[in-house]
Short mmCIF file of N, CA and C in Angstrom, two decimals:
data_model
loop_
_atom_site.label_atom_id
_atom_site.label_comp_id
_atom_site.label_asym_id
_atom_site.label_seq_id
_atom_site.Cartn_x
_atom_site.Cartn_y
_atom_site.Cartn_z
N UNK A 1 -37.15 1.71 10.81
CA UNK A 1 -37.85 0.62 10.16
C UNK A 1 -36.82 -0.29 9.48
N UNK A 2 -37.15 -1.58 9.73
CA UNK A 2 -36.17 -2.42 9.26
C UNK A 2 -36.76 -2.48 7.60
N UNK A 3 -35.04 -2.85 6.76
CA UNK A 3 -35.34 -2.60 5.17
C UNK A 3 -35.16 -4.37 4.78
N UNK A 4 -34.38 -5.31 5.49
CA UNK A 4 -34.76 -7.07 5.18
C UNK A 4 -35.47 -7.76 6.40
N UNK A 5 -36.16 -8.44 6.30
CA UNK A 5 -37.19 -8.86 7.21
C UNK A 5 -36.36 -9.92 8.04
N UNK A 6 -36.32 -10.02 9.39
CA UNK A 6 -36.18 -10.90 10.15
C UNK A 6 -36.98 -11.81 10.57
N UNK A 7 -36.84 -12.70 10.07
CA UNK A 7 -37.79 -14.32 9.84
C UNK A 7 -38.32 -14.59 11.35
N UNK A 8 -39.82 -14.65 11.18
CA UNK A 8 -39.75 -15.47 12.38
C UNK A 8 -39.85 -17.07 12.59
N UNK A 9 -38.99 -17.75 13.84
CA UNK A 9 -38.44 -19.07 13.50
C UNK A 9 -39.67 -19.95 13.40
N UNK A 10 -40.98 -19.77 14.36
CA UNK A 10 -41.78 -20.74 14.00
C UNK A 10 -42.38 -20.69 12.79
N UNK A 11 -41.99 -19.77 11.73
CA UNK A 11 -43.15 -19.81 10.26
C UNK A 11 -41.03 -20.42 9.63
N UNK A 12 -40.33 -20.51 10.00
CA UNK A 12 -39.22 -21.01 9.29
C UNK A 12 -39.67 -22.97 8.84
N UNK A 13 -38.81 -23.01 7.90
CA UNK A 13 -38.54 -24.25 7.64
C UNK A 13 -37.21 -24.99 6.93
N UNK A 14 -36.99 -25.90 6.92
CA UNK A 14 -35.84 -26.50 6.00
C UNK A 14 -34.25 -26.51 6.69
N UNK A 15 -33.08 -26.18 6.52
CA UNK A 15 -31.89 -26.03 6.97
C UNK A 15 -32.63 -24.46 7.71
N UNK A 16 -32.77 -23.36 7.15
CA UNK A 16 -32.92 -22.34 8.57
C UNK A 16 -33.52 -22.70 9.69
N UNK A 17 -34.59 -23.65 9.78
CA UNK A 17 -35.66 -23.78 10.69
C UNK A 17 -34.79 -24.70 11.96
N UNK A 18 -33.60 -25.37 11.34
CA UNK A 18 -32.75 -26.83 12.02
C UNK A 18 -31.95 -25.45 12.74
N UNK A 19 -31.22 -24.80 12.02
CA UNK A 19 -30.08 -23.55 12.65
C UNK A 19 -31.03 -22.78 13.54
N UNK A 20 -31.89 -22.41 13.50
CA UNK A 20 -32.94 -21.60 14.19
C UNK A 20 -33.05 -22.30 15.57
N UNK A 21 -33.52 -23.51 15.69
CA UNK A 21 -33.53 -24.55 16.92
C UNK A 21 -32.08 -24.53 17.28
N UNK A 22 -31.24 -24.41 16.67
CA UNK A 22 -30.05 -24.81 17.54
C UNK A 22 -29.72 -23.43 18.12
N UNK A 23 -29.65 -22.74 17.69
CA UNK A 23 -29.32 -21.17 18.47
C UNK A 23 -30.49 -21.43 19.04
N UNK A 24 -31.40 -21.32 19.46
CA UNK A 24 -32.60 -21.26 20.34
C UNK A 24 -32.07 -22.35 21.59
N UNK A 25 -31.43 -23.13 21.47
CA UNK A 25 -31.52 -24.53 22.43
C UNK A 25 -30.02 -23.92 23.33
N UNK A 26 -29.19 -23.20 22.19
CA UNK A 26 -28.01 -22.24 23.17
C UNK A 26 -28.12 -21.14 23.76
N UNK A 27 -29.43 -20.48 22.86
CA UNK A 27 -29.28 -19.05 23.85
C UNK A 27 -30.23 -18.69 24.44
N UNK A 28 -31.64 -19.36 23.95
CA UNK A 28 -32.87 -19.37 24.92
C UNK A 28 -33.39 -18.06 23.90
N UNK A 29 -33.49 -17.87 22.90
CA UNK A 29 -33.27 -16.96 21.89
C UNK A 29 -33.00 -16.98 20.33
N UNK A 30 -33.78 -16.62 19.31
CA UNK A 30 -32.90 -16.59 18.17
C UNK A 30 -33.03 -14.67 18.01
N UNK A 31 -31.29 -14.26 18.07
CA UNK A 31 -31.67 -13.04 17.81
C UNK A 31 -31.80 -12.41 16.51
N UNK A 32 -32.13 -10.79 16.48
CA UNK A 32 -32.80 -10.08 15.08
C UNK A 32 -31.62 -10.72 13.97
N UNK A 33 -30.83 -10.20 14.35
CA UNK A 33 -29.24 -10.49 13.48
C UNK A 33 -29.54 -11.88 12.87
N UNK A 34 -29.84 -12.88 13.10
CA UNK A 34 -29.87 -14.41 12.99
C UNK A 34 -30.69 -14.44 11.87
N UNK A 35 -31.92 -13.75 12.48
CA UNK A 35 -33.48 -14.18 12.18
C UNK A 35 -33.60 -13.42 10.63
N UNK A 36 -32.48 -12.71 10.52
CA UNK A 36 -32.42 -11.73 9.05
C UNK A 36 -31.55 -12.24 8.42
N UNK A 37 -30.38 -12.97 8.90
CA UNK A 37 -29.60 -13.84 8.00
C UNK A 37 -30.24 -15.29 7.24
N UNK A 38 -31.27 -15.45 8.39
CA UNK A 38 -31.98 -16.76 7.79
C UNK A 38 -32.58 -17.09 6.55
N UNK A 39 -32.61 -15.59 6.34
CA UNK A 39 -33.23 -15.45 4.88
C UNK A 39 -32.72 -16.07 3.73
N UNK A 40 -31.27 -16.59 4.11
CA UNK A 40 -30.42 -17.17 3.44
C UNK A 40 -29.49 -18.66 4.45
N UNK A 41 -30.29 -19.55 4.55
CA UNK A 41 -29.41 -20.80 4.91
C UNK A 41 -27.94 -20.59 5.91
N UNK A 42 -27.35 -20.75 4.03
CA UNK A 42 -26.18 -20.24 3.50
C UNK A 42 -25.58 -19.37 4.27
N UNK A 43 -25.86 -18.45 4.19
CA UNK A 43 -25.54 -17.04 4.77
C UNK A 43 -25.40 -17.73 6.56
N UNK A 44 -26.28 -17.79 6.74
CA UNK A 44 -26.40 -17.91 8.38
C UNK A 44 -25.67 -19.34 8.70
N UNK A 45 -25.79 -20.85 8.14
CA UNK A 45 -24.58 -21.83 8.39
C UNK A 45 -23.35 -20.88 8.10
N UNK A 46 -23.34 -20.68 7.28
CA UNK A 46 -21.52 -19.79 6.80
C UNK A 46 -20.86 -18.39 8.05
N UNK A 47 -22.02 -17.77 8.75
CA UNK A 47 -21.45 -17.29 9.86
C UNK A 47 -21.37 -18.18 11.08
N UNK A 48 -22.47 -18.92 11.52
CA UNK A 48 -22.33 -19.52 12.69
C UNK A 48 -21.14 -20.42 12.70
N UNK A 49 -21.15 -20.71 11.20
CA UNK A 49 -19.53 -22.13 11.31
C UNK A 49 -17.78 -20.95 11.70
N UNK A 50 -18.26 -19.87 11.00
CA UNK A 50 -16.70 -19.23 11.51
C UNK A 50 -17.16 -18.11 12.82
N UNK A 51 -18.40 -18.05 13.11
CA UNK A 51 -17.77 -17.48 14.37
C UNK A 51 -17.62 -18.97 15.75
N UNK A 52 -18.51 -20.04 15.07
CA UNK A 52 -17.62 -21.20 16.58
C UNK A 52 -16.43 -21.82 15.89
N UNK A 53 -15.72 -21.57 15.12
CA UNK A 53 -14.34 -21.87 14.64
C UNK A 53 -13.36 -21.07 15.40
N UNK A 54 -13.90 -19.98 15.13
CA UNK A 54 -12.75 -18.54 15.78
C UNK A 54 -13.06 -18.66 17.32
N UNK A 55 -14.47 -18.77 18.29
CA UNK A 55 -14.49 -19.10 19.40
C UNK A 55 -13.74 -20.05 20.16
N UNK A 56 -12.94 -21.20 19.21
CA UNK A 56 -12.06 -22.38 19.77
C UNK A 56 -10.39 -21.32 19.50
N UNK A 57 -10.70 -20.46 18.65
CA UNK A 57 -9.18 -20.04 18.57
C UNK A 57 -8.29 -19.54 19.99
N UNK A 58 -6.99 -18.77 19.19
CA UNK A 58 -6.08 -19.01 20.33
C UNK A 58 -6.44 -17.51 21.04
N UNK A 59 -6.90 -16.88 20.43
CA UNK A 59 -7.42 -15.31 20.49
C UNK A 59 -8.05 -15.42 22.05
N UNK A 60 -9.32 -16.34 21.98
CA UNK A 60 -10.06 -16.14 23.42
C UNK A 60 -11.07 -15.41 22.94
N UNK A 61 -12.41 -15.50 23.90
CA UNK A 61 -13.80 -14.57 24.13
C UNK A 61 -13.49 -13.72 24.23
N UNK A 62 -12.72 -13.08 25.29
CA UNK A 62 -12.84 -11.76 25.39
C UNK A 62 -12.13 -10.99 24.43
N UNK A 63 -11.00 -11.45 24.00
CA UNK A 63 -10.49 -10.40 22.54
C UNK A 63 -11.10 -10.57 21.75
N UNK A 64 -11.75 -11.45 21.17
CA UNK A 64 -12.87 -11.34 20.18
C UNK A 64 -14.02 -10.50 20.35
N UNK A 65 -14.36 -10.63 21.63
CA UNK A 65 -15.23 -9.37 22.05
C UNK A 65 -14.67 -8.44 21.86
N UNK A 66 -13.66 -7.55 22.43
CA UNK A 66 -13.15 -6.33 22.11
C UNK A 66 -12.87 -6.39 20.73
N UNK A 67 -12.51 -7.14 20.37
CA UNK A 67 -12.16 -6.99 18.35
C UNK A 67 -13.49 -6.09 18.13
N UNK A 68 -15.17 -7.19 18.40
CA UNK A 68 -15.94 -6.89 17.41
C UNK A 68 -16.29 -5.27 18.38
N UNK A 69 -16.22 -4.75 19.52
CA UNK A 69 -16.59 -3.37 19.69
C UNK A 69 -15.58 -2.36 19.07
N UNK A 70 -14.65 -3.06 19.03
CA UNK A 70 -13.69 -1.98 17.88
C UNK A 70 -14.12 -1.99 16.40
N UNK A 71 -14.54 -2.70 15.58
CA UNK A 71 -14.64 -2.80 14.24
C UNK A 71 -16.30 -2.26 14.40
N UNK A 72 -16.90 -2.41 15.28
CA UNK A 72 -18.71 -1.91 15.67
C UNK A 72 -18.41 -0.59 15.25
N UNK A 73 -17.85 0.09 16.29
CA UNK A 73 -17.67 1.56 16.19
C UNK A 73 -16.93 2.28 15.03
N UNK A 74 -15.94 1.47 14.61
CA UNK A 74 -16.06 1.80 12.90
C UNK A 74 -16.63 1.82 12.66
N UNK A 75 -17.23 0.61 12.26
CA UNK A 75 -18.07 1.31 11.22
C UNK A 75 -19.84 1.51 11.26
N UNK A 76 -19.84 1.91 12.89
CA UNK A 76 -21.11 3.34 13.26
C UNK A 76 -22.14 1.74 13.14
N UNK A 77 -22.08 0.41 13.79
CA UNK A 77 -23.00 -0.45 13.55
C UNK A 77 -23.79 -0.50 15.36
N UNK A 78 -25.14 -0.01 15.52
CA UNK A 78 -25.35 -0.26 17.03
C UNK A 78 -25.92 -1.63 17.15
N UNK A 79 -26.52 -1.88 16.20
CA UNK A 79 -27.05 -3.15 16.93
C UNK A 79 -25.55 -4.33 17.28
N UNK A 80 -24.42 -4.43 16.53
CA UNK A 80 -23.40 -4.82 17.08
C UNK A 80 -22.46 -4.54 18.01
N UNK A 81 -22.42 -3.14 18.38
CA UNK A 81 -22.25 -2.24 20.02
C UNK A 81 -23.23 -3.67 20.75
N UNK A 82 -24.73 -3.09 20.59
CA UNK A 82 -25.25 -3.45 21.76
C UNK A 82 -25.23 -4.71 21.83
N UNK A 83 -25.61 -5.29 21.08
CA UNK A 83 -25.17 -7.14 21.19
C UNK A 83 -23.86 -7.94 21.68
N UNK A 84 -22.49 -6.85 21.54
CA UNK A 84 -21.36 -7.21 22.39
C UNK A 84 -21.48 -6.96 23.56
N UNK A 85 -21.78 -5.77 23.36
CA UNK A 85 -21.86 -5.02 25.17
C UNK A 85 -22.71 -5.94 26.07
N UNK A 86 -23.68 -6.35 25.67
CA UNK A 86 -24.62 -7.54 26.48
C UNK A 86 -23.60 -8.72 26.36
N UNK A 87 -23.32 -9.44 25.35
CA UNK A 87 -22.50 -10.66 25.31
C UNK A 87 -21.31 -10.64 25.75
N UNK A 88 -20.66 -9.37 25.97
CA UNK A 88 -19.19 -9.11 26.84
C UNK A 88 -19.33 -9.37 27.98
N UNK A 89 -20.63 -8.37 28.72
CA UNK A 89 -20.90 -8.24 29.97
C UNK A 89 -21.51 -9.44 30.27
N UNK A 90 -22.43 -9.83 30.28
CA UNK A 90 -23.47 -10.95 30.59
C UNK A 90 -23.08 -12.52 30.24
N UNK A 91 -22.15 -12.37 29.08
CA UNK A 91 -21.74 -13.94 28.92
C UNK A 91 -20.34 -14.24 28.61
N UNK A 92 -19.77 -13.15 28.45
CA UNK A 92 -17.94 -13.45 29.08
C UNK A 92 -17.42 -13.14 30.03
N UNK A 93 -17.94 -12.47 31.28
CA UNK A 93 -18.37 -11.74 31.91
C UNK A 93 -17.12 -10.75 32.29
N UNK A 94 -17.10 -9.56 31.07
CA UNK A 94 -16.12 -8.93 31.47
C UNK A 94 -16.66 -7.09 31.77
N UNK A 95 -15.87 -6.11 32.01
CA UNK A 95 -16.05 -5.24 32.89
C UNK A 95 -16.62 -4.37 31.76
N UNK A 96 -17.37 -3.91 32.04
CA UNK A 96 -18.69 -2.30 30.85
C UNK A 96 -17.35 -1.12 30.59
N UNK A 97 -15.94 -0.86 31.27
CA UNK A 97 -15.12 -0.18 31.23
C UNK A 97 -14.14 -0.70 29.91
N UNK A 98 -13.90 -2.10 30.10
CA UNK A 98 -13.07 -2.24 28.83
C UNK A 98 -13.95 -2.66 27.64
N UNK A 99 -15.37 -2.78 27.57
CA UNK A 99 -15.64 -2.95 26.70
C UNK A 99 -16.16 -1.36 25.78
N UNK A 100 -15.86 -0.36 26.67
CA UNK A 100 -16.32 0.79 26.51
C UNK A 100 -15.25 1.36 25.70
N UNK A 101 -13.64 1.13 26.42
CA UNK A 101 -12.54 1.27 25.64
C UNK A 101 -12.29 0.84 23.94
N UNK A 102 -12.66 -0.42 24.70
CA UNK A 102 -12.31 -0.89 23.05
C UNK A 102 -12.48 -0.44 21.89
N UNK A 103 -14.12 0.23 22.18
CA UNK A 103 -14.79 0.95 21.02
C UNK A 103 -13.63 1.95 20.21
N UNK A 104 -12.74 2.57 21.41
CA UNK A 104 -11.88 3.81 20.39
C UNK A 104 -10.50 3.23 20.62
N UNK A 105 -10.70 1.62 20.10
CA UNK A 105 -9.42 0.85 19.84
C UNK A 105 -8.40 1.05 21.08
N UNK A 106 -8.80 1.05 22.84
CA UNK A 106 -8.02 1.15 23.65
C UNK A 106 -8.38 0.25 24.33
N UNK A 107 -7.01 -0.12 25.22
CA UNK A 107 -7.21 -1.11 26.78
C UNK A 107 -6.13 -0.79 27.46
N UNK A 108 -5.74 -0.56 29.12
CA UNK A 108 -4.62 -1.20 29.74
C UNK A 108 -3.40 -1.59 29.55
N UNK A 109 -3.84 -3.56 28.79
CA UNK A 109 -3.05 -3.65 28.49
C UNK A 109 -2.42 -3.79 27.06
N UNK A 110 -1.25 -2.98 26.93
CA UNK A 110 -0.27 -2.63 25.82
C UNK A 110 -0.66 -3.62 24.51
N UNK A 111 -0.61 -5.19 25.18
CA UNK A 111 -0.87 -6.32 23.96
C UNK A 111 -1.65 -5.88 23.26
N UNK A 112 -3.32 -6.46 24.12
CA UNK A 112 -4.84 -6.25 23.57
C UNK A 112 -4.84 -4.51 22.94
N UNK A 113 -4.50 -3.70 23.16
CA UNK A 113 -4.55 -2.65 22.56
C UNK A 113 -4.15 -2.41 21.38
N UNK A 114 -2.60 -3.16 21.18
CA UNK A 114 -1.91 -3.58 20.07
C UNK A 114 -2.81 -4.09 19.18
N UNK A 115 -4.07 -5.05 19.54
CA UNK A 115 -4.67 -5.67 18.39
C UNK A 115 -5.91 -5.10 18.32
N UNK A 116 -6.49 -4.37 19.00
CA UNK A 116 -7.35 -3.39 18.44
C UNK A 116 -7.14 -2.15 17.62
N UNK A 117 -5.72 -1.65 18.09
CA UNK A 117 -5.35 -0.59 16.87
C UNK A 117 -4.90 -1.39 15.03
N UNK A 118 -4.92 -2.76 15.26
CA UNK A 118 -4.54 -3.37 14.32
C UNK A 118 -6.18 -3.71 13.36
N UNK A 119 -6.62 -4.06 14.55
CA UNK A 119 -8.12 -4.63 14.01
C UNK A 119 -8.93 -3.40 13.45
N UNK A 120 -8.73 -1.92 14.12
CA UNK A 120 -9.16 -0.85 13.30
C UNK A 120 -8.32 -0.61 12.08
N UNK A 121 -7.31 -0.24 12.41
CA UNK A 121 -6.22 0.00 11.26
C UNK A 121 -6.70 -0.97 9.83
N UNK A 122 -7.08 -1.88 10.21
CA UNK A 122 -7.15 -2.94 8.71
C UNK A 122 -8.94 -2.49 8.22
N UNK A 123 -9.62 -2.07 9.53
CA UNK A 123 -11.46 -1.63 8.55
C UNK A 123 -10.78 -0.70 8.15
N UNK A 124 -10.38 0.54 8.72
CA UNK A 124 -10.08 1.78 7.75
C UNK A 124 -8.94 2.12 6.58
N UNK A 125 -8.12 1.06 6.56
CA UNK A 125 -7.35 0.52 5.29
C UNK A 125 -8.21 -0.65 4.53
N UNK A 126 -9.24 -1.12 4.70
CA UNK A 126 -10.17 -1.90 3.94
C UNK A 126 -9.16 -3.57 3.80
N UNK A 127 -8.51 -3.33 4.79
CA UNK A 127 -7.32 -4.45 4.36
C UNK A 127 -6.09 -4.05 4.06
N UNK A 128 -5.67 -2.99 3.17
CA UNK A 128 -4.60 -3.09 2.65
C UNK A 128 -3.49 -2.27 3.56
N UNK A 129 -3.16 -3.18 4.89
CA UNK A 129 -2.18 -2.39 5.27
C UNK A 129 -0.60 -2.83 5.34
N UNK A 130 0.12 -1.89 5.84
CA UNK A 130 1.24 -1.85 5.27
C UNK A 130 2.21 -2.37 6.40
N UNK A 131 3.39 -2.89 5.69
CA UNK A 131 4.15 -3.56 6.15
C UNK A 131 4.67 -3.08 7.35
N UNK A 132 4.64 -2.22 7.69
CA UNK A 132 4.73 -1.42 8.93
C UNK A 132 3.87 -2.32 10.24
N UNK A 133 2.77 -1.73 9.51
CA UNK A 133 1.11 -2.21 10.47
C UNK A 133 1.42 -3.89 11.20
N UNK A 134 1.95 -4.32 10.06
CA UNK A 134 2.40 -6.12 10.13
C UNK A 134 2.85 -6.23 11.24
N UNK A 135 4.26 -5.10 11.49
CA UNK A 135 5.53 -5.55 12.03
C UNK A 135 5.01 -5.22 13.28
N UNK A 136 4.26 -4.14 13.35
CA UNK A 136 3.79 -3.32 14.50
C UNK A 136 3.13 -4.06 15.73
N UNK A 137 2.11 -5.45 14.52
CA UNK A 137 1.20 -6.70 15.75
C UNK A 137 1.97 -7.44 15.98
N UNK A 138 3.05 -7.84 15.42
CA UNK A 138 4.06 -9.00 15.22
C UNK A 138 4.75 -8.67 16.55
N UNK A 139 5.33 -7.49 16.55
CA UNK A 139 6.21 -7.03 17.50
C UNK A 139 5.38 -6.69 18.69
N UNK A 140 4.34 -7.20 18.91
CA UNK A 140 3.75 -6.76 20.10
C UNK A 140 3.24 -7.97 21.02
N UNK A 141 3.97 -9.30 20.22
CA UNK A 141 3.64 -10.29 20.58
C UNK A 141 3.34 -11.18 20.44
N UNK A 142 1.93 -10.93 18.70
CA UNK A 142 1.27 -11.88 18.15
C UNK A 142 1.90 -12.84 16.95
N UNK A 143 2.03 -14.27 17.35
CA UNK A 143 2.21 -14.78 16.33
C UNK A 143 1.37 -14.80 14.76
N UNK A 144 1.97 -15.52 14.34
CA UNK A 144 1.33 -15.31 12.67
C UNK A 144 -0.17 -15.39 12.44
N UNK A 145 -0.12 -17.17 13.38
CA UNK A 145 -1.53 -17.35 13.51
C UNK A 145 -2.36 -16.67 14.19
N UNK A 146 -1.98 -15.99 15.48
CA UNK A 146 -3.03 -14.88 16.17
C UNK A 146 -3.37 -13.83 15.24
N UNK A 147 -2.47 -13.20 14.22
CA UNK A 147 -2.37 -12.04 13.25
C UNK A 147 -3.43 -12.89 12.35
N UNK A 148 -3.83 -13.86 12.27
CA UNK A 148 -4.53 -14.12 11.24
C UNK A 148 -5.93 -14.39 11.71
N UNK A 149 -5.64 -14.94 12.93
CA UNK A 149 -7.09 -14.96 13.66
C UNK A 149 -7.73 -13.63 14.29
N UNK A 150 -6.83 -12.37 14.53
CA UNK A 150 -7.23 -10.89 14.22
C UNK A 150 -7.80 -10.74 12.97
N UNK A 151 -7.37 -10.93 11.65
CA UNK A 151 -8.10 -10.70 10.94
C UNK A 151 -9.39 -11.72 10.81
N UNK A 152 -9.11 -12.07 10.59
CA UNK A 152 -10.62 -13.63 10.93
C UNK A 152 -11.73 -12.72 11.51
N UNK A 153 -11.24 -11.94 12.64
CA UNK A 153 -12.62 -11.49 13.74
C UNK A 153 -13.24 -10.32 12.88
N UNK A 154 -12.00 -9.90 12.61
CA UNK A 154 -12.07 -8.36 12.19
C UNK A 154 -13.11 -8.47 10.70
N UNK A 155 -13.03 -9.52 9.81
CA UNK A 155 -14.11 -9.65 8.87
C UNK A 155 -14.78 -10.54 9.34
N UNK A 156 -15.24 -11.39 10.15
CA UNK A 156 -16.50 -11.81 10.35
C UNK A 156 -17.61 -10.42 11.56
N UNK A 157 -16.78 -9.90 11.71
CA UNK A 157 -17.21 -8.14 12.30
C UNK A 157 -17.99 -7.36 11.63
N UNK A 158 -17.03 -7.23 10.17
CA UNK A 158 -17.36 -6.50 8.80
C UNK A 158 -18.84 -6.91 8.48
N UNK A 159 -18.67 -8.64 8.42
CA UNK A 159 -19.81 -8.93 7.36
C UNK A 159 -21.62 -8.76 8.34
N UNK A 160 -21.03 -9.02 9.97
CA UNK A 160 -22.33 -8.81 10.69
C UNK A 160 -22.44 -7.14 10.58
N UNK A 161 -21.92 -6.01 10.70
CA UNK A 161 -21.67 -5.03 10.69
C UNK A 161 -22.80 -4.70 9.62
N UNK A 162 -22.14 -5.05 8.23
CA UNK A 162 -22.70 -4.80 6.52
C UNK A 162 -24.28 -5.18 6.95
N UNK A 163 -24.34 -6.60 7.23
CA UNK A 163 -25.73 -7.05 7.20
C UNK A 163 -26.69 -6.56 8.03
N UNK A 164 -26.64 -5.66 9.32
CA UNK A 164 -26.72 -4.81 10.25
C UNK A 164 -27.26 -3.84 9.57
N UNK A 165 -26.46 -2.74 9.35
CA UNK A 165 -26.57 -1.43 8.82
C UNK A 165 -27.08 -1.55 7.54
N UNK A 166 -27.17 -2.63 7.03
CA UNK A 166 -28.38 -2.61 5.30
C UNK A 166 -29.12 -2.99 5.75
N UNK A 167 -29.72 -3.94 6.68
CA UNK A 167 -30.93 -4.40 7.18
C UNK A 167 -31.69 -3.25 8.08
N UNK A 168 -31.16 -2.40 8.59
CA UNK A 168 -31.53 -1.62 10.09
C UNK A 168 -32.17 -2.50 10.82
N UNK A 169 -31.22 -3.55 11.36
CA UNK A 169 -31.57 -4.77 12.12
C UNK A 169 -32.45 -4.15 13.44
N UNK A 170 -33.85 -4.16 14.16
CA UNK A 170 -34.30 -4.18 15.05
C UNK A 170 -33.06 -4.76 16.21
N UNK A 171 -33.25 -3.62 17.26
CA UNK A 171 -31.98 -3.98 17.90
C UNK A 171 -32.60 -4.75 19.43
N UNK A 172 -32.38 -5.96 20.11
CA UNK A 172 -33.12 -6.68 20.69
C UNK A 172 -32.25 -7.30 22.15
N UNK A 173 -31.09 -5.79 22.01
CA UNK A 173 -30.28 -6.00 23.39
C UNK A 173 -30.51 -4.78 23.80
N UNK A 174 -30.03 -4.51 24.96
CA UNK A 174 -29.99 -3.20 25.71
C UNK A 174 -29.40 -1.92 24.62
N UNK A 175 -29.66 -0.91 24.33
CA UNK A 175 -29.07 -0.51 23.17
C UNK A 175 -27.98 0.19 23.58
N UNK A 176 -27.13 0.23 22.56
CA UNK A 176 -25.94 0.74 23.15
C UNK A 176 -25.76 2.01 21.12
N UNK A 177 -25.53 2.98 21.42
CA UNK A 177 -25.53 3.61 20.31
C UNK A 177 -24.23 4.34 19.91
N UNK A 178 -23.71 4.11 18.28
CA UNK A 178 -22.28 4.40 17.96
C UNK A 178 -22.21 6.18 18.52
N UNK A 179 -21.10 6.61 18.35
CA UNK A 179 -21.09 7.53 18.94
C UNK A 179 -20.70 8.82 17.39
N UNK A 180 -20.63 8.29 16.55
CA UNK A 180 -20.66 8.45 14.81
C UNK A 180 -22.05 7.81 14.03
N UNK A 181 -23.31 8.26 14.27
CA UNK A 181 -24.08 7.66 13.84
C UNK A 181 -24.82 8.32 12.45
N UNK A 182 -23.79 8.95 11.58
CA UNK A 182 -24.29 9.64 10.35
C UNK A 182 -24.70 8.48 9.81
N UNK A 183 -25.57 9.02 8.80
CA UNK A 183 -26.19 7.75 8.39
C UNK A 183 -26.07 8.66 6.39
N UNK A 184 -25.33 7.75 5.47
CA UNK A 184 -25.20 8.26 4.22
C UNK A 184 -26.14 7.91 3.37
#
């Protein structure tokens, strides 16, 4: 049972009701995730503006995809599993194998792996990692600004993640379920 209500868009009005139409006119859809942020404007302009900020970055769709199934499976969020796993597969159109990897911070190749052990490394250091960790993405390739646009993904991950797992967002993709699903 969901614990914050996911708005529905035709009883919406005001700035949510305008954001509501525009995700609807892109995805043929407003999903649960959206429709529970709406509850707050604010909240929902303030994600949609940094996740199509970070979508123009130098990162790319698909590492942003693997970012958010790595930081998902941290921290045990399914409705963000299953909403990548559909949006990996179906609209970046990449393979159900690496998006399967990612989850336990792996890929192929050496780089992208590099920044998923980075992008976990920083949820389970809450941030505070160590100069090591730095040298570790640095040296694997990524400039400053990619290291920063890793973190960028890695908390706009967090905050759908948080709002997820306090909401028990109704999940409205194929489900895909953490594989750590204690619930505290």
């Amino acid at each position: 049972m969901t614990r914050l209500n996911a708005l529905a868009p035709e009883a919406s009005s005001g700035k949510t009701k305008e954001l509501f139409e525009g995700i609807h006119a892109k995805l043929g859809m407003v999903p649960n995730m959206m429709r529970t942020m709406g509850n707050s404007s604010a909240v929902l302009d303030g994600y949609l503006g940094l996740s199509a900020s970070l979508g123009k970055g130098a990162l790319g769709a698909k590492l942003g995809e693997l970012i958010a199934m790595t930081v998902a499976e941290t921290n045990a969020c399914n409705y963000c599993l299953s909403a990548h796993s559909f949006i990996g597969e179906k609209l970046v159109g990449m393979n159900p194998e690496s998006l399967t990897e990612a989850r336990e911070a792996s890929h192929t190749d050496e780089k992208i792996k590099a920044a998923l052990l980075f992008a976990k490394t920083l949820v389970e250091k809450k941030g505070r990692v160590s100069t090591e960790d730095v040298a570790g993405i640095r040296n694997a390739g990524y400039t400053e600004g990619e290291v920063t646009e890793i973190i960028a993904h890695v908390a706009l991950n967090i905050f759908t993640n948080y709002i997820n797992n306090t909401a028990n967002t109704e999940i409205d993709f194929p489900e895909v379920k953490a594989y750590n699903t204690a619930v505290v």
